[in-house]
Coordinates of C-alpha atoms in Angstrom, one line a residue:
Chain A
M1 CA 23.7 -1.9 74.1
K2 CA 26.9 -1.1 71.4
I3 CA 29.5 -3.7 71.3
T4 CA 32.6 -3.5 69.3
V5 CA 34.6 -6.4 68.5
V6 CA 38.2 -5.3 67.7
G7 CA 40.2 -7.7 65.6
L8 CA 37.8 -10.0 63.4
G9 CA 40.4 -12.8 63.2
V10 CA 39.2 -16.5 63.8
I11 CA 38.3 -15.5 67.6
G12 CA 36.9 -11.9 66.8
G13 CA 35.1 -13.1 63.8
S14 CA 33.5 -16.0 65.7
F15 CA 32.4 -13.4 68.4
V16 CA 30.4 -11.3 65.6
K17 CA 29.2 -14.5 64.3
A18 CA 27.8 -15.9 67.5
L19 CA 26.4 -12.6 68.3
K20 CA 24.0 -12.2 65.1
G21 CA 20.4 -12.2 65.9
K22 CA 21.0 -12.1 69.7
G23 CA 19.5 -8.3 70.2
Y24 CA 23.0 -6.5 70.5
E25 CA 24.2 -3.6 68.2
V26 CA 27.3 -5.2 67.3
Y27 CA 30.2 -3.2 65.1
G28 CA 33.6 -4.3 64.0
V29 CA 37.2 -3.0 64.0
D30 CA 39.9 -4.2 61.7
I31 CA 42.9 -3.0 59.6
N32 CA 41.8 -5.4 56.7
Q33 CA 38.8 -3.9 55.0
E34 CA 37.8 -7.1 53.6
S35 CA 37.0 -8.8 56.8
L36 CA 35.2 -5.9 57.7
Y37 CA 33.2 -5.8 54.4
E38 CA 32.6 -9.7 54.8
A39 CA 31.2 -9.2 58.3
K40 CA 28.8 -6.5 57.4
K41 CA 27.5 -8.4 54.3
E42 CA 26.9 -11.5 56.4
G43 CA 24.7 -9.2 58.8
C44 CA 27.2 -9.7 61.6
I45 CA 28.2 -6.0 62.1
I46 CA 26.3 -3.0 61.6
E47 CA 29.3 -1.2 60.5
G48 CA 32.9 -1.7 60.2
Y49 CA 35.8 0.5 60.8
T50 CA 39.3 0.8 60.2
D51 CA 39.9 3.7 62.7
P52 CA 39.0 2.6 66.1
H53 CA 38.5 6.3 67.2
D54 CA 35.2 6.5 65.1
I55 CA 33.3 4.0 67.4
I56 CA 35.3 3.2 70.5
P57 CA 34.4 6.4 72.2
E58 CA 30.6 5.5 72.2
T59 CA 30.8 1.6 72.7
D60 CA 29.7 -0.1 76.0
L61 CA 31.5 -3.2 75.4
T62 CA 34.8 -3.6 73.5
I63 CA 36.1 -7.0 73.1
I64 CA 39.9 -6.7 72.1
S65 CA 40.6 -9.8 70.0
L66 CA 44.2 -9.2 69.1
Y67 CA 47.6 -10.6 70.3
P68 CA 48.7 -9.7 73.7
S69 CA 50.8 -6.9 73.1
L70 CA 48.7 -5.1 70.7
V71 CA 45.8 -5.3 73.2
L72 CA 48.1 -3.2 75.4
D73 CA 48.7 -0.7 72.7
F74 CA 45.2 -0.5 71.8
I75 CA 44.3 0.3 75.3
R76 CA 47.0 2.9 75.6
N77 CA 45.7 4.7 72.1
N78 CA 41.9 4.7 72.7
T79 CA 39.6 6.5 74.8
F80 CA 37.0 4.4 76.2
K81 CA 33.2 5.6 76.9
P82 CA 33.1 6.0 80.8
G83 CA 31.4 3.1 82.6
S84 CA 31.9 0.9 79.8
I85 CA 33.3 -2.4 79.9
V86 CA 36.8 -3.3 78.1
S87 CA 37.6 -7.1 77.6
D88 CA 40.2 -9.3 76.1
A89 CA 40.7 -12.9 74.9
V90 CA 44.4 -13.4 75.7
G91 CA 45.3 -16.9 76.5
I92 CA 47.0 -16.3 79.8
K93 CA 46.1 -13.7 82.3
S94 CA 48.2 -12.9 85.4
Y95 CA 51.2 -11.4 83.8
F96 CA 48.7 -9.7 81.2
L97 CA 46.1 -8.5 83.6
K98 CA 49.0 -6.8 85.6
Q99 CA 49.9 -4.9 82.6
A100 CA 46.5 -4.1 81.3
L101 CA 45.2 -2.7 84.9
E102 CA 48.0 -0.3 84.9
I103 CA 47.1 1.4 81.9
I104 CA 43.1 1.1 82.0
P105 CA 41.4 4.3 82.9
E106 CA 39.7 4.5 86.3
D107 CA 36.4 5.1 84.7
V108 CA 36.4 2.0 82.7
E109 CA 36.1 -1.7 83.9
Y110 CA 38.2 -4.2 82.6
I111 CA 37.0 -7.8 82.6
S112 CA 39.3 -10.4 81.0
V113 CA 37.7 -13.5 79.4
H114 CA 38.8 -16.8 77.8
P115 CA 36.6 -18.5 75.2
M116 CA 38.0 -22.2 75.1
A117 CA 37.3 -22.5 71.7
G118 CA 39.5 -21.7 68.6
R119 CA 41.0 -23.0 65.7
E120 CA 44.7 -23.8 64.6
K121 CA 43.7 -21.7 61.3
K122 CA 43.7 -17.8 61.3
G123 CA 41.6 -15.0 59.9
Y124 CA 37.7 -14.2 59.6
A125 CA 37.3 -17.0 56.9
Y126 CA 37.6 -19.5 59.3
A127 CA 35.6 -17.8 62.2
S128 CA 32.3 -19.4 63.1
A129 CA 29.5 -19.2 65.6
E130 CA 29.6 -23.0 65.9
V131 CA 32.9 -23.5 67.6
F132 CA 31.5 -21.4 70.7
Q133 CA 28.3 -23.8 70.8
D134 CA 28.5 -25.9 74.0
A135 CA 32.1 -25.0 74.7
N136 CA 33.8 -23.6 77.9
F137 CA 34.2 -20.2 78.8
I138 CA 36.0 -18.4 81.7
V139 CA 35.4 -15.0 83.1
V140 CA 38.6 -14.0 85.2
Q141 CA 37.8 -11.9 88.1
H142 CA 40.1 -9.3 89.9
S143 CA 39.6 -7.3 92.9
L144 CA 38.4 -3.9 91.1
N145 CA 35.6 -5.9 89.4
K146 CA 31.9 -5.3 90.2
P147 CA 29.7 -8.3 91.1
Q148 CA 26.9 -7.1 88.4
S149 CA 29.6 -6.8 85.6
I150 CA 30.8 -10.4 86.4
A151 CA 27.2 -11.3 86.3
F152 CA 26.6 -9.8 82.9
M153 CA 29.7 -11.1 81.4
E154 CA 28.4 -14.5 82.6
G155 CA 25.1 -14.1 80.8
F156 CA 26.9 -12.7 77.8
A157 CA 28.8 -15.8 77.5
H158 CA 25.7 -18.0 77.4
D159 CA 24.0 -15.7 75.0
L160 CA 27.2 -16.4 72.5
G161 CA 26.2 -20.2 73.0
F162 CA 28.8 -21.4 75.7
H163 CA 27.7 -24.1 77.8
S164 CA 29.9 -23.9 80.9
V165 CA 31.0 -20.6 82.3
K166 CA 33.4 -20.5 85.3
I167 CA 34.6 -17.3 87.2
M168 CA 38.0 -17.5 88.7
S169 CA 41.2 -15.7 89.5
P170 CA 43.8 -15.0 87.1
S171 CA 46.4 -17.2 88.7
D172 CA 43.7 -20.0 88.9
H173 CA 43.1 -19.4 85.4
D174 CA 46.7 -19.8 84.6
E175 CA 47.4 -23.1 86.5
I176 CA 44.6 -25.0 84.9
I177 CA 45.3 -23.5 81.3
G178 CA 49.0 -24.4 81.9
F179 CA 47.4 -28.1 81.9
T180 CA 44.8 -28.1 79.5
S181 CA 45.9 -25.9 76.9
Q182 CA 49.8 -25.0 77.1
L183 CA 50.7 -28.6 77.8
P184 CA 48.8 -30.3 75.0
H185 CA 50.6 -27.6 72.7
A186 CA 54.1 -28.4 73.9
I187 CA 53.3 -32.1 73.5
A188 CA 52.0 -31.6 69.9
V189 CA 55.1 -29.8 69.0
A190 CA 57.5 -32.4 70.6
L191 CA 55.6 -35.3 69.0
M192 CA 56.0 -33.8 65.6
N193 CA 59.7 -32.8 65.9
S194 CA 60.7 -36.2 67.4
D195 CA 59.8 -37.8 64.0
T196 CA 63.2 -39.4 62.7
Q197 CA 61.8 -38.7 59.1
K198 CA 63.4 -42.3 58.0
Y199 CA 59.9 -43.0 56.5
D200 CA 57.3 -40.9 54.5
T201 CA 55.5 -40.2 57.7
G202 CA 52.2 -39.1 56.1
K203 CA 51.7 -42.7 54.5
Y204 CA 51.7 -44.3 57.8
I205 CA 49.4 -42.0 60.1
G206 CA 45.8 -42.7 61.1
D207 CA 43.5 -40.2 63.1
S208 CA 45.2 -40.5 66.3
F209 CA 48.5 -39.0 64.8
R210 CA 46.8 -36.5 63.0
D211 CA 44.6 -35.5 66.2
L212 CA 47.6 -35.4 68.4
T213 CA 49.6 -33.2 66.1
R214 CA 47.0 -30.6 64.6
I215 CA 48.0 -27.9 67.0
A216 CA 51.8 -28.5 66.3
N217 CA 51.0 -26.2 63.4
I218 CA 51.5 -23.2 65.9
N219 CA 51.7 -19.4 65.7
E220 CA 55.4 -19.0 67.1
D221 CA 55.1 -15.4 68.2
L222 CA 52.0 -15.8 70.0
W223 CA 52.7 -19.0 71.8
S224 CA 56.4 -18.4 72.7
E225 CA 54.9 -15.3 74.4
L226 CA 52.3 -17.3 76.2
F227 CA 54.7 -20.1 77.1
L228 CA 57.4 -17.7 78.7
N229 CA 55.0 -16.0 80.8
N230 CA 53.2 -18.7 82.4
K231 CA 56.7 -20.5 83.3
A232 CA 56.1 -22.1 86.9
F233 CA 52.6 -23.6 85.9
L234 CA 53.6 -24.9 82.6
L235 CA 57.0 -26.4 83.7
G236 CA 55.0 -28.1 86.6
S237 CA 52.4 -29.6 83.9
I238 CA 55.2 -30.8 81.9
N239 CA 57.1 -32.3 84.9
R240 CA 53.7 -34.3 86.0
F241 CA 53.2 -35.3 82.3
E242 CA 56.8 -36.8 82.1
E243 CA 56.4 -38.6 85.6
Q244 CA 53.4 -40.2 84.1
L245 CA 55.3 -41.2 80.6
D246 CA 58.0 -42.6 82.7
L247 CA 55.8 -44.8 84.6
I248 CA 54.5 -46.3 81.1
K249 CA 58.0 -46.4 79.8
N250 CA 59.3 -48.2 82.9
A251 CA 56.3 -50.7 83.0
I252 CA 57.2 -51.7 79.3
K253 CA 60.9 -52.0 80.4
D254 CA 60.0 -54.3 83.2
N255 CA 57.6 -56.2 81.2
D256 CA 54.9 -55.3 83.7
E257 CA 51.8 -56.0 82.1
D258 CA 49.6 -55.5 85.4
A259 CA 51.3 -52.1 85.9
L260 CA 50.5 -50.9 82.0
K261 CA 46.9 -52.1 82.4
A262 CA 46.6 -50.4 85.6
L263 CA 47.5 -47.0 83.9
F264 CA 45.3 -47.7 80.8
I265 CA 42.3 -48.5 82.9
E266 CA 43.0 -45.6 84.9
S267 CA 43.1 -43.1 81.7
S268 CA 40.2 -44.9 80.3
K269 CA 38.2 -44.1 83.6
R270 CA 39.2 -40.5 83.6
R271 CA 38.6 -39.7 80.0
T272 CA 35.3 -41.4 80.1
H273 CA 34.3 -39.1 82.9
L274 CA 35.6 -36.2 81.1
Chain B
M1 CA 35.8 -64.7 44.7
K2 CA 34.6 -65.8 48.3
I3 CA 35.7 -63.3 51.0
T4 CA 35.0 -64.2 54.6
V5 CA 35.6 -61.6 57.5
V6 CA 35.9 -63.2 60.7
G7 CA 35.0 -60.9 63.6
L8 CA 32.6 -58.1 62.8
G9 CA 33.6 -55.6 65.2
V10 CA 34.8 -51.9 64.5
I11 CA 37.4 -53.0 61.9
G12 CA 35.8 -56.1 60.6
G13 CA 32.5 -54.4 60.4
S14 CA 34.1 -51.5 58.4
F15 CA 35.7 -54.1 55.9
V16 CA 32.3 -55.8 55.1
K17 CA 30.8 -52.2 54.9
A18 CA 33.6 -51.1 52.5
L19 CA 33.2 -54.0 50.5
K20 CA 29.4 -53.7 49.7
G21 CA 28.9 -53.5 45.9
K22 CA 32.5 -54.1 44.9
G23 CA 31.8 -57.1 43.2
Y24 CA 32.9 -59.9 46.0
E25 CA 31.0 -62.6 47.6
V26 CA 31.3 -61.5 51.1
Y27 CA 30.6 -63.7 54.3
G28 CA 30.9 -62.9 57.8
V29 CA 31.6 -65.0 61.1
D30 CA 31.1 -63.6 64.6
I31 CA 29.8 -65.2 67.9
N32 CA 27.5 -62.1 68.1
Q33 CA 24.2 -63.2 66.1
E34 CA 23.0 -59.6 66.2
S35 CA 26.2 -58.3 64.4
L36 CA 25.6 -60.8 61.7
Y37 CA 21.8 -60.3 61.4
E38 CA 22.5 -56.2 61.1
A39 CA 25.2 -57.0 58.3
K40 CA 23.0 -59.3 56.3
K41 CA 20.0 -56.8 56.5
E42 CA 22.3 -54.1 55.3
G43 CA 23.3 -56.4 52.4
C44 CA 26.9 -56.2 53.4
I45 CA 27.2 -60.1 53.7
I46 CA 25.4 -62.8 51.9
E47 CA 25.4 -64.9 55.0
G48 CA 26.6 -65.1 58.5
Y49 CA 27.7 -67.8 60.5
T50 CA 28.4 -68.6 64.1
D51 CA 30.2 -71.6 63.1
P52 CA 33.3 -70.8 61.0
H53 CA 33.7 -74.6 59.7
D54 CA 30.5 -74.0 57.4
I55 CA 32.2 -71.3 55.4
I56 CA 35.9 -71.0 55.8
P57 CA 36.9 -74.3 54.0
E58 CA 35.5 -72.8 50.7
T59 CA 36.6 -69.2 51.4
D60 CA 39.4 -67.7 49.0
L61 CA 40.3 -64.7 51.3
T62 CA 39.9 -64.9 55.0
I63 CA 40.2 -61.8 57.1
I64 CA 40.7 -62.6 60.7
S65 CA 39.6 -59.2 62.5
L66 CA 40.2 -60.5 66.1
Y67 CA 42.4 -59.8 68.8
P68 CA 45.9 -61.1 68.4
S69 CA 45.7 -64.2 70.6
L70 CA 42.5 -65.1 69.2
V71 CA 43.8 -65.0 65.6
L72 CA 46.1 -67.7 66.5
D73 CA 43.4 -69.6 67.9
F74 CA 41.4 -69.1 64.9
I75 CA 44.0 -70.5 62.7
R76 CA 44.8 -73.4 65.0
N77 CA 41.3 -74.3 64.9
N78 CA 40.4 -74.3 61.2
T79 CA 41.1 -75.8 57.9
F80 CA 41.4 -73.1 55.0
K81 CA 40.8 -73.7 51.4
P82 CA 44.2 -75.0 49.8
G83 CA 45.7 -72.0 47.7
S84 CA 43.6 -69.7 49.6
I85 CA 44.7 -66.3 51.3
V86 CA 44.7 -65.7 55.0
S87 CA 45.1 -62.3 56.6
D88 CA 44.6 -60.4 59.8
A89 CA 44.7 -56.7 61.0
V90 CA 46.7 -57.0 64.1
G91 CA 48.6 -53.8 65.1
I92 CA 52.1 -55.1 65.2
K93 CA 53.8 -57.6 63.1
S94 CA 57.0 -59.0 63.9
Y95 CA 56.1 -61.0 67.1
F96 CA 52.8 -61.9 65.7
L97 CA 53.7 -63.0 62.3
K98 CA 56.2 -65.5 63.7
Q99 CA 53.8 -67.2 65.4
A100 CA 51.3 -67.2 62.7
L101 CA 53.5 -68.6 60.1
E102 CA 54.6 -71.3 62.5
I103 CA 50.9 -72.8 62.6
I104 CA 49.7 -71.6 59.1
P105 CA 49.5 -74.8 56.9
E106 CA 52.0 -74.9 54.0
D107 CA 49.3 -74.9 51.1
V108 CA 47.6 -71.5 52.4
E109 CA 49.5 -67.9 52.0
Y110 CA 49.5 -65.5 54.9
I111 CA 49.5 -62.0 54.2
S112 CA 49.3 -59.5 57.3
V113 CA 47.8 -56.2 56.5
H114 CA 47.2 -52.9 58.5
P115 CA 44.5 -50.5 57.6
M116 CA 45.4 -47.4 59.3
A117 CA 42.1 -46.4 60.3
G118 CA 40.0 -47.0 63.3
R119 CA 37.8 -45.8 66.3
E120 CA 38.1 -45.7 69.7
K121 CA 34.8 -47.4 70.1
K122 CA 34.0 -51.0 69.9
G123 CA 31.4 -53.2 68.1
Y124 CA 29.7 -53.3 64.4
A125 CA 27.5 -50.4 65.4
Y126 CA 30.8 -48.0 65.2
A127 CA 32.1 -49.8 61.9
S128 CA 31.5 -47.6 58.8
A129 CA 33.0 -47.8 55.0
E130 CA 33.8 -44.3 55.5
V131 CA 36.8 -44.6 57.9
F132 CA 38.7 -46.3 55.3
Q133 CA 38.2 -43.7 52.6
D134 CA 41.4 -42.0 51.8
A135 CA 43.1 -43.6 54.5
N136 CA 46.5 -45.3 54.5
F137 CA 46.9 -49.0 54.4
I138 CA 50.1 -51.3 55.0
V139 CA 50.6 -54.7 53.4
V140 CA 53.2 -56.7 55.2
Q141 CA 55.5 -58.6 53.3
H142 CA 57.5 -61.8 54.3
S143 CA 59.7 -64.3 52.4
L144 CA 57.1 -66.9 51.6
N145 CA 54.8 -64.3 49.8
K146 CA 54.1 -64.5 46.1
P147 CA 54.5 -61.2 44.3
Q148 CA 51.1 -61.5 42.5
S149 CA 49.5 -62.1 46.0
I150 CA 51.0 -58.9 47.4
A151 CA 49.9 -57.2 44.1
F152 CA 46.3 -58.6 44.7
M153 CA 46.1 -57.2 48.5
E154 CA 47.6 -53.8 47.1
G155 CA 44.6 -53.7 44.7
F156 CA 42.1 -55.1 47.3
A157 CA 43.2 -52.1 49.6
H158 CA 42.4 -49.6 46.8
D159 CA 39.0 -51.5 46.2
L160 CA 38.2 -50.9 50.0
G161 CA 38.7 -47.0 49.5
F162 CA 42.3 -46.6 50.9
H163 CA 44.0 -44.1 49.1
S164 CA 48.0 -45.1 50.0
V165 CA 49.0 -48.7 50.0
K166 CA 52.3 -49.2 51.2
I167 CA 54.3 -52.5 51.2
M168 CA 57.0 -53.0 54.0
S169 CA 58.6 -55.8 56.1
P170 CA 57.2 -56.7 59.6
S171 CA 60.2 -54.9 61.2
D172 CA 59.9 -51.4 59.3
H173 CA 56.2 -51.8 60.0
D174 CA 56.5 -52.0 63.8
E175 CA 59.1 -49.2 63.7
I176 CA 57.0 -46.9 61.9
I177 CA 54.0 -47.8 63.7
G178 CA 55.8 -47.4 67.3
F179 CA 56.1 -43.7 66.4
T180 CA 52.8 -43.0 64.5
S181 CA 50.5 -45.1 66.7
Q182 CA 51.7 -46.4 69.7
L183 CA 53.5 -43.2 70.9
P184 CA 50.6 -40.9 70.7
H185 CA 48.8 -43.7 72.5
A186 CA 51.3 -43.7 75.4
I187 CA 51.4 -39.7 75.3
A188 CA 47.5 -39.6 75.4
V189 CA 47.5 -42.0 78.6
A190 CA 50.1 -40.1 80.3
L191 CA 48.6 -36.6 79.8
M192 CA 45.4 -37.8 81.2
N193 CA 46.7 -39.6 84.2
S194 CA 48.8 -36.3 84.8
D195 CA 45.9 -34.3 86.0
T196 CA 46.0 -33.1 89.3
Q197 CA 42.4 -33.2 89.4
K198 CA 42.4 -29.9 91.5
Y199 CA 39.9 -28.3 89.4
D200 CA 36.9 -29.8 87.5
T201 CA 38.9 -30.4 84.2
G202 CA 36.1 -30.8 81.8
K203 CA 35.0 -27.1 82.3
Y204 CA 38.3 -26.0 81.4
I205 CA 39.0 -27.8 77.9
G206 CA 38.9 -26.9 74.4
D207 CA 39.3 -29.0 71.3
S208 CA 43.0 -29.5 71.7
F209 CA 42.8 -31.2 75.0
R210 CA 39.8 -33.2 73.8
D211 CA 41.8 -34.5 70.4
L212 CA 44.8 -35.2 72.4
T213 CA 43.2 -37.4 75.0
R214 CA 40.3 -39.1 72.9
I215 CA 42.6 -42.3 72.5
A216 CA 43.4 -42.4 76.3
N217 CA 40.1 -44.3 76.5
I218 CA 42.2 -47.5 75.5
N219 CA 41.6 -51.2 75.8
E220 CA 44.0 -52.3 78.1
D221 CA 44.4 -56.1 77.0
L222 CA 45.0 -55.4 73.4
W223 CA 47.3 -52.4 74.0
S224 CA 49.5 -53.8 76.7
E225 CA 49.9 -56.6 74.4
L226 CA 50.8 -54.6 71.4
F227 CA 53.2 -52.3 73.8
L228 CA 55.0 -55.2 75.4
N229 CA 55.8 -56.8 72.0
N230 CA 57.2 -53.9 70.3
K231 CA 59.3 -52.9 73.3
A232 CA 62.6 -51.8 71.8
F233 CA 60.8 -49.5 68.9
L234 CA 58.3 -48.1 71.3
L235 CA 61.0 -47.1 74.0
G236 CA 63.1 -45.6 71.3
S237 CA 60.1 -43.5 70.1
I238 CA 59.1 -42.4 73.7
N239 CA 62.9 -41.4 74.2
R240 CA 63.1 -39.4 71.1
F241 CA 59.8 -37.7 72.1
E242 CA 61.3 -37.0 75.7
E243 CA 64.6 -35.4 74.2
Q244 CA 62.2 -33.0 72.3
L245 CA 60.0 -32.2 75.0
D246 CA 63.1 -31.2 77.1
L247 CA 64.1 -29.0 74.3
I248 CA 60.9 -27.3 75.1
K249 CA 61.4 -27.2 78.9
N250 CA 64.8 -26.0 78.8
A251 CA 63.8 -23.2 76.4
I252 CA 61.2 -22.1 79.1
K253 CA 63.5 -22.3 81.9
D254 CA 66.2 -20.4 80.2
N255 CA 63.7 -17.6 79.0
D256 CA 65.2 -18.7 75.6
E257 CA 62.3 -17.2 73.2
D258 CA 64.4 -17.9 70.0
A259 CA 64.8 -21.3 70.9
L260 CA 61.2 -21.9 71.3
K261 CA 60.2 -20.0 68.5
A262 CA 62.8 -22.2 66.4
L263 CA 61.1 -25.4 67.6
F264 CA 57.7 -24.0 67.0
I265 CA 58.6 -23.1 63.3
E266 CA 59.9 -26.6 62.8
S267 CA 56.9 -28.5 64.2
S268 CA 54.5 -26.2 61.9
K269 CA 56.7 -26.6 58.9
R270 CA 56.6 -30.4 59.5
R271 CA 52.7 -30.5 60.3
T272 CA 51.9 -28.4 57.2
H273 CA 54.0 -31.0 55.0
L274 CA 52.1 -33.8 56.7

């Protein structure tokens, strides 16, 4: 089976690294010659192409690991092998899938996926097979998908090293991601920006502040697109979070030790269960 | 110089481990015989005591690494060597130091410190010298401290492996800690508790959610005491954070891509600078 990963950035690069030695025929497409050279040298791809037209027409599974708008451009500008599967790893699905399904040819099956693993760094140098190991994977199913193709994607994710593979609708995906991924990014940005900068903050932090702000270093083009196209779910998550934060705030204001302890006991129980 | 660490939990245990081979005579006090046995076996303490009266009267530097209220009990119930230094690692300082200075004998110097390194786990088994390496340390100075004692503490922190040592007043300490430590804990608790639990959340998370909620597993007795005794600074931090989160929320509501990008660019710049 011929697999071509388009875009050997931190996610696409992790795909080709995780596929090494798994029995697939893997190729890479990137505008960066150096990433292709590195991936080939490491034995992660058989060949690298800067022109996708040299490989996409013979590919059985195309994984387009580019920014959302570039994925759509790529679909428009390429001819895929009839009967092949085309996939992407875009962070939210409803708005994106709607556009992708409008332009995907009828003889190709489109299956959107979400590997819940990544890094705040960009580029092939930061890609690694390890980030996929024991991580979560979501296969987004729509009405045109064949059961056997979804089953293939499920097995493929396990081959990549993912521990949990969930199959769900685009809307369900966007609802849970609005909470588990987008809300944490909004929080990290707000935390970082709320610093009064009265002190030399870096000298007064421990791991907790470091961990909570790691993702405050955020790609503004990508994440503004993701946030604005998942408006309802993300705003719902932010509102529920603010309600909980207000419970803490009010308990402090009221010197209500019991209320504060109850909130801490609940969060500890939930985090342990996680 | 004889140093006794009282309480070989995750912080006290890290103190004795980090002091190993640094040329000090180190002793340990704990009610848990097993922790004392382990620390002695590992060569981190010369001897362990369950009764502090056997060692504290001859100790030059006593580091009381217990919960805030227990530190005060310990000071009340012990007789320290005249001219010796007594210290603690309690998380906030103004309210605590006020009480400690009322009961500390006049012939002893009290210097409160804050090693900005820890773990969410409890106990000697989770203590390690590594968490102190290249971390931040704060020496809290009050009007009764001698300059040479503060200078000693500064050097002592560097001996322990800390990279940055800052000297500041109790109030300044509590202001910055309200932002860098307490606010992240409040956020983590609120994030964890805002889960609607409609989905099996653990199957839909990546590192960002894991990192932001690690400290949601929180000791309710310790942290409610810390929160309620740093009310003004903590509420100020929460309010500033909520203002920033509202900027993000309003940008999403208004479809204001430019405003959203500006917030992301600012947080990225600040996080990189950190």
